[in-house]
């Protein structure tokens, strides 16, 4: 009965399995190890031939004595390279009955200390694998360093980009690259870079998407955030003077956090971070909540899906500690503004707008506009304790023509600004006037921000068109110079050709005169 020994060579992270198997076969072939065939039958020497039982009687039997060592070495290789995926099996068989007979044959003393050549194969493969892993690690390290340097250069350019860009700018960063970026900034010799990154740069990082996103503020963002936050502050100031101590204490415990980044930690590695447009927290939370209770996001260049995704991430990653996300959806207004800018660029291209002429892009009656709406997301605990995020409000406050609707799209209770634990306690058992912001106020704030936004965009578009015009003129001048140089070169070539033709004609006439003179002299001599 035959016993099968299987050796598995597997692909590691950096070693293709076929390559490892091929190298193994090559080393076996070079070292000329004895082959053990599946159907080969090895018979032990009988007692009738005592000379074959003597030590060193036959080298053939000595060679066969290493076969158990080969199988044990194969098992060693299997332990080093075993993996459930992408394995290549090399099967060898030996006869079990022959082992017992072979084991009774005395071996040479020298063979007892001999090491099977197949041990060197595993060592070489292990070293080869280590070298490949080191090489791959070095290549990844160089790629990560280059990517981090590229992002740092991009961060340094963001103050200039903010003037021209209206959308957030994204870069792909793995969690390892993001960690190296933070480390590089912390240890940078550039104090200005460190201060800008920590104090002024607004960015989000999402590990699952490997996305590093720099938030770009516009005048529309700033107007809406300033006014909404101002309304909240006035409302809280009014409630702090309430005769009910529960209301006054609750109102006094609410604090604005502005755009301070919100970190969502992982068990290992760098945290996710979100930089909201505005947020509010409850200072007197007994459980020490590290998350705000209310987050405000202005979605101007963000699509509705992006706004929804961000709101759900706030609530899910905080496990419901962020109790409400207020979103202002102005994406259709942004799309209308992009259309207006394209029309203005065409006007500059056709020469309808000239330098020095009075033109107000903000007051252009041909500008189109878009609608706006207020959305509110809240956590909802289902049966079994599972939490889901639901959009509890989606009200339009601005129609497609920019007119206010007849509604009160934003209404928040004081309990919304309190942490869940205090809201459900006796300290949250009160009825306070709600904060309400009507559609008229929201439309007015959008219009104020839009006028400033259009004024800034007009300057940017005008500057870009002038630069494009200047570049076109410079290219035309260079092309004219090249054409003029070509014409001069052609004229010079014509002059040189004429001179050469004249020289050839002069030489022809001279030679003709010489021949004619020689002919006359010859005629006179004959006479």
Short mmCIF file of C-alpha atoms in Angstrom, two decimals:
data_model
loop_
_atom_site.label_atom_id
_atom_site.label_comp_id
_atom_site.label_asym_id
_atom_site.label_seq_id
_atom_site.Cartn_x
_atom_site.Cartn_y
_atom_site.Cartn_z
CA UNK A 1 0.00 0.00 0.00
CA UNK A 2 1.39 3.35 -1.03
CA UNK A 3 1.57 6.38 1.22
CA UNK A 4 1.34 9.83 -0.44
CA UNK A 5 3.36 12.82 0.61
CA UNK A 6 2.05 16.18 -0.63
CA UNK A 7 4.09 19.35 -0.69
CA UNK A 8 2.27 22.65 -1.16
CA UNK A 9 3.97 25.75 -2.44
CA UNK A 10 1.72 28.73 -1.98
CA UNK A 11 1.68 32.30 -3.16
CA UNK A 12 2.55 34.72 -0.41
CA UNK A 13 1.76 38.43 -0.64
CA UNK A 14 4.62 39.10 -2.98
CA UNK A 15 5.53 35.62 -4.47
CA UNK A 16 3.52 34.02 -7.28
CA UNK A 17 2.97 30.32 -6.54
CA UNK A 18 4.03 29.30 -10.04
CA UNK A 19 7.37 31.10 -9.55
CA UNK A 20 8.03 29.34 -6.26
CA UNK A 21 7.15 25.93 -7.71
CA UNK A 22 9.35 26.56 -10.75
CA UNK A 23 12.33 27.54 -8.61
CA UNK A 24 11.82 24.43 -6.50
CA UNK A 25 11.86 22.15 -9.53
CA UNK A 26 14.97 23.90 -10.84
CA UNK A 27 16.90 23.43 -7.58
CA UNK A 28 15.82 19.77 -7.33
CA UNK A 29 16.97 19.19 -10.89
CA UNK A 30 20.37 20.85 -10.34
CA UNK A 31 21.07 18.92 -7.16
CA UNK A 32 20.00 15.64 -8.83
CA UNK A 33 18.00 14.30 -5.92
CA UNK A 34 16.83 10.68 -6.22
CA UNK A 35 13.34 10.44 -7.67
CA UNK A 36 10.68 8.36 -6.00
CA UNK A 37 8.10 7.10 -8.47
CA UNK A 38 4.57 6.29 -7.51
CA UNK A 39 4.61 2.71 -8.86
CA UNK A 40 8.25 1.86 -8.05
CA UNK A 41 8.57 -1.17 -5.83
CA UNK A 42 11.63 -1.36 -3.61
CA UNK A 43 12.45 -4.70 -2.14
CA UNK A 44 14.58 -5.13 0.91
CA UNK A 45 17.57 -7.47 0.66
CA UNK A 46 16.89 -10.97 1.80
CA UNK A 47 18.80 -12.75 4.51
CA UNK A 48 20.28 -15.09 1.90
CA UNK A 49 22.64 -12.32 0.79
CA UNK A 50 24.54 -11.31 3.89
CA UNK A 51 26.98 -9.26 1.89
CA UNK A 52 24.23 -6.77 1.09
CA UNK A 53 23.51 -6.36 4.78
CA UNK A 54 27.04 -5.28 5.50
CA UNK A 55 27.88 -1.62 5.95
CA UNK A 56 28.87 0.02 2.67
CA UNK A 57 28.12 -3.06 0.56
CA UNK A 58 26.02 -1.32 -2.02
CA UNK A 59 25.77 2.45 -2.63
CA UNK A 60 22.33 2.00 -4.20
CA UNK A 61 20.84 1.13 -0.83
CA UNK A 62 22.72 3.98 0.80
CA UNK A 63 21.15 6.42 -1.62
CA UNK A 64 17.69 5.03 -0.94
CA UNK A 65 18.18 5.52 2.77
CA UNK A 66 17.67 9.25 2.38
CA UNK A 67 14.13 8.83 1.07
CA UNK A 68 12.52 9.22 4.52
CA UNK A 69 14.52 12.40 4.92
CA UNK A 70 13.16 13.70 1.66
CA UNK A 71 9.62 13.15 2.80
CA UNK A 72 10.29 14.87 6.12
CA UNK A 73 11.85 17.80 4.29
CA UNK A 74 8.82 17.99 2.04
CA UNK A 75 6.62 18.15 5.09
CA UNK A 76 8.81 20.96 6.41
CA UNK A 77 8.32 22.90 3.17
CA UNK A 78 4.59 22.26 3.43
CA UNK A 79 4.52 23.81 6.91
CA UNK A 80 6.41 26.86 5.70
CA UNK A 81 4.30 27.49 2.62
CA UNK A 82 0.85 26.10 3.48
CA UNK A 83 -2.11 28.34 2.54
CA UNK A 84 -5.78 27.58 1.75
CA UNK A 85 -5.63 29.46 -1.56
CA UNK A 86 -3.68 29.15 -4.80
CA UNK A 87 -1.73 26.01 -3.89
CA UNK A 88 0.23 23.80 -6.26
CA UNK A 89 0.48 20.22 -5.07
CA UNK A 90 3.40 17.98 -5.92
CA UNK A 91 2.64 14.41 -4.97
CA UNK A 92 5.16 11.67 -4.36
CA UNK A 93 4.53 8.17 -3.13
CA UNK A 94 6.60 5.49 -1.51
CA UNK A 95 5.85 1.98 -0.44
CA UNK A 96 5.16 1.70 3.23
CA UNK A 97 6.22 -1.91 3.38
CA UNK A 98 9.61 -1.00 1.98
CA UNK A 99 10.23 1.51 4.75
CA UNK A 100 10.24 -1.16 7.41
CA UNK A 101 12.72 -3.24 5.49
CA UNK A 102 14.87 -0.25 4.64
CA UNK A 103 14.90 0.94 8.21
CA UNK A 104 16.49 -2.35 9.24
CA UNK A 105 19.46 -1.76 6.96
CA UNK A 106 22.35 -0.29 8.90
CA UNK A 107 23.45 3.09 7.63
CA UNK A 108 26.94 4.41 7.31
CA UNK A 109 28.18 6.55 10.15
CA UNK A 110 28.74 9.38 7.71
CA UNK A 111 25.15 9.25 6.52
CA UNK A 112 23.86 9.73 10.03
CA UNK A 113 25.11 13.28 10.11
CA UNK A 114 24.37 14.07 6.46
CA UNK A 115 21.88 16.84 5.87
CA UNK A 116 19.41 16.42 3.03
CA UNK A 117 20.06 18.85 0.17
CA UNK A 118 16.36 19.67 0.19
CA UNK A 119 16.86 21.61 3.43
CA UNK A 120 18.86 24.17 1.46
CA UNK A 121 15.90 24.53 -0.91
CA UNK A 122 13.58 25.74 1.84
CA UNK A 123 16.28 28.08 3.10
CA UNK A 124 16.82 29.51 -0.36
CA UNK A 125 13.09 29.89 -0.95
CA UNK A 126 12.67 31.56 2.42
CA UNK A 127 15.50 33.97 1.67
CA UNK A 128 14.11 34.62 -1.80
CA UNK A 129 10.69 35.34 -0.33
CA UNK A 130 12.18 37.71 2.25
CA UNK A 131 14.07 39.59 -0.45
CA UNK A 132 10.92 39.99 -2.53
CA UNK A 133 8.94 41.18 0.49
CA UNK A 134 11.65 43.71 1.35
CA UNK A 135 11.72 44.93 -2.24
CA UNK A 136 7.94 45.34 -2.33
CA UNK A 137 8.02 47.16 1.02
CA UNK A 138 10.66 49.58 -0.24
CA UNK A 139 8.65 50.28 -3.39
CA UNK A 140 5.49 50.93 -1.36
CA UNK A 141 7.43 53.20 0.97
CA UNK A 142 8.75 55.28 -1.92
CA UNK A 143 5.26 55.49 -3.44
CA UNK A 144 3.75 56.57 -0.10
CA UNK A 145 6.42 59.23 0.39
CA UNK A 146 5.85 60.63 -3.10
CA UNK A 147 2.08 60.70 -2.54
CA UNK A 148 2.43 62.49 0.80
CA UNK A 149 4.75 65.10 -0.72
CA UNK A 150 2.24 65.66 -3.52
CA UNK A 151 -0.61 66.23 -1.04
CA UNK A 152 1.53 68.61 1.05
CA UNK A 153 2.25 70.65 -2.09
CA UNK A 154 -1.49 70.66 -2.80
CA UNK A 155 -2.27 71.86 0.75
CA UNK A 156 0.19 74.73 0.38
CA UNK A 157 -1.63 75.81 -2.80
CA UNK A 158 -5.13 75.80 -1.27
CA UNK A 159 -5.12 79.51 -0.29
CA UNK A 160 -4.83 80.32 -4.01
CA UNK A 161 -7.28 77.60 -5.01
CA UNK A 162 -9.94 78.96 -2.64
CA UNK A 163 -10.19 82.09 -4.76
CA UNK A 164 -11.04 80.17 -7.93
CA UNK A 165 -12.53 76.87 -6.77
CA UNK A 166 -16.17 76.52 -5.76
CA UNK A 167 -16.12 72.80 -4.96
CA UNK A 168 -14.30 70.67 -2.44
CA UNK A 169 -11.12 69.06 -3.79
CA UNK A 170 -10.42 65.40 -3.13
CA UNK A 171 -7.25 63.33 -3.08
CA UNK A 172 -6.92 59.58 -2.59
CA UNK A 173 -4.95 58.58 0.51
CA UNK A 174 -4.66 55.20 2.19
CA UNK A 175 -4.77 55.16 5.97
CA UNK A 176 -1.00 54.60 6.03
CA UNK A 177 -0.41 57.57 3.71
CA UNK A 178 -2.79 59.71 5.79
CA UNK A 179 -0.86 58.82 8.94
CA UNK A 180 2.42 59.72 7.23
CA UNK A 181 0.87 63.02 6.12
CA UNK A 182 -0.07 63.96 9.70
CA UNK A 183 3.38 62.96 10.92
CA UNK A 184 5.10 64.95 8.17
CA UNK A 185 3.09 68.08 9.01
CA UNK A 186 3.74 67.74 12.76
CA UNK A 187 7.50 67.41 12.24
CA UNK A 188 7.75 69.92 9.41
CA UNK A 189 10.25 72.77 9.67
CA UNK A 190 7.68 75.00 7.94
CA UNK A 191 5.90 76.76 10.82
CA UNK A 192 3.48 78.39 8.39
CA UNK A 193 2.40 74.99 7.06
CA UNK A 194 1.81 73.65 10.58
CA UNK A 195 -0.23 76.69 11.62
CA UNK A 196 -2.30 76.65 8.44
CA UNK A 197 -2.98 72.91 8.65
CA UNK A 198 -4.06 73.04 12.30
CA UNK A 199 -5.90 76.37 12.49
CA UNK A 200 -7.29 77.16 9.05
CA UNK A 201 -7.47 74.10 6.81
CA UNK A 202 -10.88 72.45 6.78
CA UNK A 203 -10.77 68.87 5.60
CA UNK A 204 -12.50 65.51 5.91
CA UNK A 205 -10.87 62.10 5.87
CA UNK A 206 -12.79 58.86 5.31
CA UNK A 207 -10.82 55.63 5.73
CA UNK A 208 -13.33 53.36 4.01
CA UNK A 209 -13.15 55.47 0.85
CA UNK A 210 -9.46 56.42 1.19
CA UNK A 211 -10.58 60.01 0.62
CA UNK A 212 -8.88 63.18 1.79
CA UNK A 213 -11.20 66.12 1.02
CA UNK A 214 -10.39 69.81 1.47
CA UNK A 215 -13.54 71.83 2.13
CA UNK A 216 -13.88 75.00 0.06
CA UNK A 217 -16.00 77.79 1.54
CA UNK A 218 -17.99 80.20 -0.64
CA UNK A 219 -19.82 83.39 0.22
CA UNK A 220 -23.09 81.42 0.16
CA UNK A 221 -21.72 79.01 2.79
CA UNK A 222 -20.48 81.80 5.02
CA UNK A 223 -23.70 83.80 4.80
CA UNK A 224 -25.92 80.84 5.68
CA UNK A 225 -23.70 79.56 8.51
CA UNK A 226 -23.32 83.01 10.05
CA UNK A 227 -27.04 83.77 10.00
CA UNK A 228 -28.26 80.37 11.20
CA UNK A 229 -25.70 80.31 14.03
CA UNK A 230 -26.73 83.87 14.93
CA UNK A 231 -30.38 82.85 15.17
CA UNK A 232 -29.46 79.97 17.47
CA UNK A 233 -27.40 82.25 19.70
CA UNK A 234 -30.22 84.80 20.00
CA UNK A 235 -32.74 82.09 20.79
CA UNK A 236 -30.48 80.59 23.48
CA UNK A 237 -29.84 84.02 24.99
CA UNK A 238 -33.59 84.53 25.29
CA UNK A 239 -34.09 81.14 26.98
CA UNK A 240 -31.30 81.78 29.47
CA UNK A 241 -33.49 84.47 31.00
CA UNK A 242 -36.39 82.06 31.49
CA UNK A 243 -37.90 81.91 35.02
CA UNK A 244 -37.89 78.11 34.76
CA UNK A 245 -34.49 76.98 36.12
CA UNK A 246 -34.55 73.83 34.00
CA UNK A 247 -34.91 75.86 30.81
CA UNK A 248 -32.34 78.45 31.80
CA UNK A 249 -29.83 75.79 32.89
CA UNK A 250 -30.32 73.77 29.71
CA UNK A 251 -29.93 76.87 27.51
CA UNK A 252 -26.79 77.89 29.39
CA UNK A 253 -25.24 74.46 28.82
CA UNK A 254 -25.37 74.71 25.00
CA UNK A 255 -22.20 75.92 23.32
CA UNK A 256 -21.31 76.52 19.70
CA UNK A 257 -18.31 74.54 18.34
CA UNK A 258 -18.10 76.22 14.94
CA UNK A 259 -16.20 74.18 12.36
CA UNK A 260 -14.14 72.19 14.90
CA UNK A 261 -13.31 68.77 13.46
CA UNK A 262 -15.22 65.75 14.74
CA UNK A 263 -13.09 62.62 15.11
CA UNK A 264 -14.45 59.09 14.81
CA UNK A 265 -11.90 56.71 16.31
CA UNK A 266 -10.92 53.19 15.28
CA UNK A 267 -9.36 50.48 17.40
CA UNK A 268 -6.16 50.84 15.39
CA UNK A 269 -4.82 53.48 13.04
CA UNK A 270 -5.76 57.06 12.33
CA UNK A 271 -9.28 58.36 13.00
CA UNK A 272 -11.84 59.55 10.51
CA UNK A 273 -12.45 63.28 10.75
CA UNK A 274 -15.35 65.48 9.60
CA UNK A 275 -15.30 69.26 9.52
CA UNK A 276 -18.91 70.53 9.69
CA UNK A 277 -20.05 73.99 8.67
CA UNK A 278 -21.40 74.52 12.20
CA UNK A 279 -22.08 72.43 15.30
CA UNK A 280 -23.38 72.77 18.86
CA UNK A 281 -22.57 70.72 21.94
CA UNK A 282 -23.95 70.19 25.44
CA UNK A 283 -21.35 71.25 28.01
CA UNK A 284 -22.97 69.67 31.09
CA UNK A 285 -23.25 66.14 29.77
CA UNK A 286 -22.69 63.81 32.75
CA UNK A 287 -21.38 60.99 30.56
CA UNK A 288 -18.78 63.28 28.99
CA UNK A 289 -20.03 63.12 25.42
CA UNK A 290 -17.24 63.91 22.97
CA UNK A 291 -19.59 64.54 20.06
CA UNK A 292 -21.77 67.57 19.34
CA UNK A 293 -25.52 67.19 19.55
CA UNK A 294 -26.42 69.30 16.47
CA UNK A 295 -24.49 69.52 13.18
CA UNK A 296 -25.22 71.95 10.33
CA UNK A 297 -24.09 71.26 6.74
CA UNK A 298 -24.55 73.67 3.81
CA UNK A 299 -24.77 71.68 0.58
CA UNK A 300 -23.99 74.18 -2.19
CA UNK A 301 -21.74 72.25 -4.58
CA UNK A 302 -22.55 68.96 -2.81
CA UNK A 303 -25.09 66.73 -4.51
CA UNK A 304 -28.12 65.61 -2.46
CA UNK A 305 -26.65 62.10 -2.26
CA UNK A 306 -23.37 63.44 -0.87
CA UNK A 307 -25.26 65.49 1.70
CA UNK A 308 -27.31 62.46 2.73
CA UNK A 309 -24.20 60.27 2.95
CA UNK A 310 -22.45 62.79 5.16
CA UNK A 311 -25.47 63.17 7.47
CA UNK A 312 -25.78 59.41 7.90
CA UNK A 313 -22.04 59.14 8.62
CA UNK A 314 -22.32 61.75 11.40
CA UNK A 315 -25.11 59.87 13.15
CA UNK A 316 -23.94 56.29 12.59
CA UNK A 317 -20.29 56.86 13.48
CA UNK A 318 -21.31 58.69 16.68
CA UNK A 319 -23.77 55.87 17.50
CA UNK A 320 -26.61 58.37 17.77
CA UNK A 321 -24.78 60.83 20.04
CA UNK A 322 -25.19 63.41 17.26
CA UNK A 323 -28.93 63.78 17.67
CA UNK A 324 -29.76 65.84 14.58
CA UNK A 325 -28.09 66.92 11.34
CA UNK A 326 -29.52 70.00 9.63
CA UNK A 327 -28.75 70.15 5.91
CA UNK A 328 -29.33 73.11 3.57
CA UNK A 329 -29.65 71.76 0.04
CA UNK A 330 -28.72 74.42 -2.57
CA UNK A 331 -27.39 72.11 -5.28
CA UNK A 332 -29.85 73.25 -7.97
CA UNK A 333 -28.85 76.83 -7.24
CA UNK A 334 -25.21 75.84 -7.76
CA UNK A 335 -26.04 74.18 -11.09
CA UNK A 336 -27.81 77.37 -12.21
CA UNK A 337 -24.74 79.44 -11.28
CA UNK A 338 -22.47 77.17 -13.34
CA UNK A 339 -24.78 77.74 -16.31
CA UNK A 340 -24.66 81.51 -15.75
CA UNK A 341 -20.85 81.46 -15.68
CA UNK A 342 -20.68 79.56 -18.97
CA UNK A 343 -22.89 82.19 -20.56
CA UNK A 344 -20.66 84.98 -19.20
CA UNK A 345 -17.53 83.28 -20.59
CA UNK A 346 -19.15 83.08 -24.02
CA UNK A 347 -19.94 86.79 -23.82
CA UNK A 348 -16.26 87.54 -23.20
CA UNK A 349 -15.19 85.18 -25.99
CA UNK A 350 -17.54 86.82 -28.52
CA UNK A 351 -16.34 90.27 -27.48
CA UNK A 352 -19.70 91.34 -26.06
CA UNK A 353 -18.03 92.29 -22.78
CA UNK A 354 -15.02 94.56 -23.18
CA UNK A 355 -12.56 95.86 -20.64
CA UNK A 356 -13.66 99.11 -19.04
CA UNK A 357 -17.36 98.67 -19.83
CA UNK A 358 -19.78 98.61 -16.91
CA UNK A 359 -21.24 95.17 -16.33
CA UNK A 360 -22.72 93.69 -13.15
CA UNK A 361 -22.88 89.93 -13.23
CA UNK A 362 -24.74 89.92 -9.90
CA UNK A 363 -27.56 92.06 -11.37
CA UNK A 364 -27.71 90.46 -14.82
CA UNK A 365 -31.40 89.82 -15.50
CA UNK A 366 -30.59 86.88 -17.75
CA UNK A 367 -29.15 84.93 -14.82
CA UNK A 368 -31.11 81.84 -13.85
CA UNK A 369 -31.41 80.56 -10.29
CA UNK A 370 -32.51 77.47 -8.43
CA UNK A 371 -34.48 76.22 -5.48
CA UNK A 372 -33.40 75.43 -1.94
CA UNK A 373 -34.66 73.18 0.83
CA UNK A 374 -34.04 72.28 4.48
CA UNK A 375 -33.50 68.66 5.50
CA UNK A 376 -33.23 67.18 8.99
CA UNK A 377 -31.88 63.69 9.80
CA UNK A 378 -32.30 61.96 13.15
CA UNK A 379 -31.37 58.57 14.63
CA UNK A 380 -34.16 56.08 15.17
CA UNK A 381 -33.81 52.98 17.33
CA UNK A 382 -35.68 49.99 15.95
CA UNK A 383 -36.87 46.92 17.81
CA UNK A 384 -33.92 44.92 19.01
CA UNK A 385 -31.79 48.01 19.58
CA UNK A 386 -30.72 48.44 15.96
CA UNK A 387 -30.29 52.08 14.96
CA UNK A 388 -31.17 53.61 11.61
CA UNK A 389 -30.94 57.15 10.24
CA UNK A 390 -34.12 58.71 8.95
CA UNK A 391 -34.82 61.99 7.17
CA UNK A 392 -37.64 63.42 9.25
CA UNK A 393 -37.97 66.67 7.27
CA UNK A 394 -37.47 67.85 3.69
CA UNK A 395 -39.10 71.23 3.17
CA UNK A 396 -38.55 73.63 0.30
CA UNK A 397 -38.00 77.25 1.33
CA UNK A 398 -37.00 78.70 -2.08
CA UNK A 399 -38.60 77.98 -5.44
CA UNK A 400 -36.84 77.73 -8.82
CA UNK A 401 -37.28 81.48 -9.39
CA UNK A 402 -35.68 82.43 -6.06
CA UNK A 403 -38.93 83.31 -4.28
CA UNK A 404 -39.64 82.30 -0.68
CA UNK A 405 -42.24 79.66 -0.02
CA UNK A 406 -44.96 80.03 2.60
CA UNK A 407 -43.52 77.71 5.24
CA UNK A 408 -41.41 77.45 8.37
CA UNK A 409 -38.86 74.87 7.22
CA UNK A 410 -36.62 74.80 10.29
CA UNK A 411 -37.89 74.15 13.80
CA UNK A 412 -35.69 72.82 16.63
CA UNK A 413 -36.46 72.13 20.29
CA UNK A 414 -34.09 72.88 23.17
CA UNK A 415 -34.04 69.14 23.96
CA UNK A 416 -32.41 68.58 20.54
CA UNK A 417 -29.32 70.39 21.81
CA UNK A 418 -29.08 68.20 24.95
CA UNK A 419 -27.40 64.82 25.16
CA UNK A 420 -29.69 61.79 25.23
CA UNK A 421 -29.02 60.98 28.88
CA UNK A 422 -30.00 64.42 30.20
CA UNK A 423 -32.90 64.74 27.77
CA UNK A 424 -34.47 61.59 29.22
CA UNK A 425 -33.79 62.64 32.82
CA UNK A 426 -35.80 65.01 34.99
CA UNK A 427 -33.57 67.88 33.83
CA UNK A 428 -34.99 67.52 30.33
CA UNK A 429 -38.60 67.45 31.48
CA UNK A 430 -39.72 70.94 30.40
CA UNK A 431 -41.48 72.71 27.57
CA UNK A 432 -39.53 75.60 26.06
CA UNK A 433 -40.29 77.77 23.03
CA UNK A 434 -38.87 76.19 19.86
CA UNK A 435 -36.38 77.87 17.58
CA UNK A 436 -38.05 78.67 14.26
CA UNK A 437 -36.51 80.08 11.07
CA UNK A 438 -38.94 81.03 8.32
CA UNK A 439 -38.50 80.69 4.58
CA UNK A 440 -38.31 84.47 4.15
CA UNK A 441 -35.22 84.77 6.33
CA UNK A 442 -33.54 81.80 4.66
CA UNK A 443 -34.17 83.23 1.18
CA UNK A 444 -32.85 86.62 2.25
CA UNK A 445 -29.62 85.08 3.55
CA UNK A 446 -29.16 83.06 0.37
CA UNK A 447 -29.62 86.20 -1.74
CA UNK A 448 -27.07 88.17 0.31
CA UNK A 449 -24.51 85.41 -0.07
CA UNK A 450 -25.33 84.99 -3.76
CA UNK A 451 -24.70 88.66 -4.58
CA UNK A 452 -21.26 88.48 -2.97
CA UNK A 453 -20.57 85.14 -4.63
CA UNK A 454 -21.43 86.45 -8.11
CA UNK A 455 -19.28 89.53 -7.62
CA UNK A 456 -16.28 87.38 -6.73
CA UNK A 457 -16.94 84.94 -9.57
CA UNK A 458 -17.17 87.81 -12.08
CA UNK A 459 -13.69 88.94 -11.08
CA UNK A 460 -12.35 85.38 -11.37
CA UNK A 461 -13.93 84.77 -14.79
CA UNK A 462 -12.82 88.16 -16.11
CA UNK A 463 -9.25 87.53 -14.94
CA UNK A 464 -9.22 84.06 -16.51
CA UNK A 465 -10.54 85.34 -19.84
CA UNK A 466 -7.96 88.16 -19.92
CA UNK A 467 -5.17 85.67 -19.21
CA UNK A 468 -6.48 83.42 -21.97
CA UNK A 469 -6.63 86.36 -24.38
CA UNK A 470 -3.08 87.45 -23.49
CA UNK A 471 -1.81 83.90 -23.96
CA UNK A 472 -3.48 83.66 -27.37
CA UNK A 473 -1.88 86.96 -28.43
CA UNK A 474 1.54 85.76 -27.29
CA UNK A 475 1.15 82.52 -29.22
CA UNK A 476 0.09 84.47 -32.32
CA UNK A 477 3.15 86.73 -32.01
CA UNK A 478 5.45 83.73 -31.70
CA UNK A 479 3.84 82.08 -34.72
CA UNK A 480 4.24 85.30 -36.76
CA UNK A 481 7.90 85.46 -35.79
CA UNK A 482 8.40 81.87 -36.85
CA UNK A 483 6.68 82.59 -40.19
CA UNK A 484 8.78 85.73 -40.71
CA UNK A 485 11.94 83.82 -39.88
CA UNK A 486 10.95 81.17 -42.38
CA UNK A 487 10.43 83.79 -45.10
CA UNK A 488 13.82 85.39 -44.36
CA UNK A 489 15.45 81.99 -44.50
CA UNK A 490 13.81 81.27 -47.84
CA UNK A 491 14.98 84.66 -49.23
CA UNK A 492 18.53 83.96 -48.08
CA UNK A 493 18.45 80.56 -49.73
CA UNK A 494 17.28 82.17 -53.00
CA UNK A 495 20.11 84.72 -52.90
CA UNK A 496 22.69 82.01 -52.28
CA UNK A 497 21.28 79.97 -55.13
CA UNK A 498 21.43 83.01 -57.47
CA UNK A 499 25.03 83.68 -56.50
CA UNK A 500 25.96 80.08 -57.17
CA UNK A 501 24.21 80.21 -60.57
CA UNK A 502 26.10 83.42 -61.49
CA UNK A 503 29.42 81.89 -60.49
CA UNK A 504 28.72 78.82 -62.58
CA UNK A 505 27.81 81.00 -65.60
CA UNK A 506 30.99 83.08 -65.17
CA UNK A 507 33.14 79.96 -65.03
CA UNK A 508 31.39 78.56 -68.09
CA UNK A 509 32.04 81.75 -70.06
CA UNK A 510 35.70 81.81 -68.95
CA UNK A 511 36.27 78.22 -69.96
CA UNK A 512 34.58 78.89 -73.31
CA UNK A 513 36.91 81.80 -73.98
CA UNK A 514 39.94 79.69 -73.12
CA UNK A 515 38.85 76.91 -75.46
CA UNK A 516 38.11 79.42 -78.23
CA UNK A 517 41.58 81.00 -77.82
CA UNK A 518 43.22 77.60 -77.94
CA UNK A 519 41.32 76.70 -81.10
CA UNK A 520 42.50 79.90 -82.85
CA UNK A 521 46.13 79.31 -81.84
CA UNK A 522 45.96 75.75 -83.18
CA UNK A 523 44.58 77.02 -86.52
CA UNK A 524 47.40 79.55 -86.88
CA UNK A 525 50.04 76.89 -86.19
CA UNK A 526 48.63 74.67 -88.97
CA UNK A 527 48.91 77.52 -91.46
#
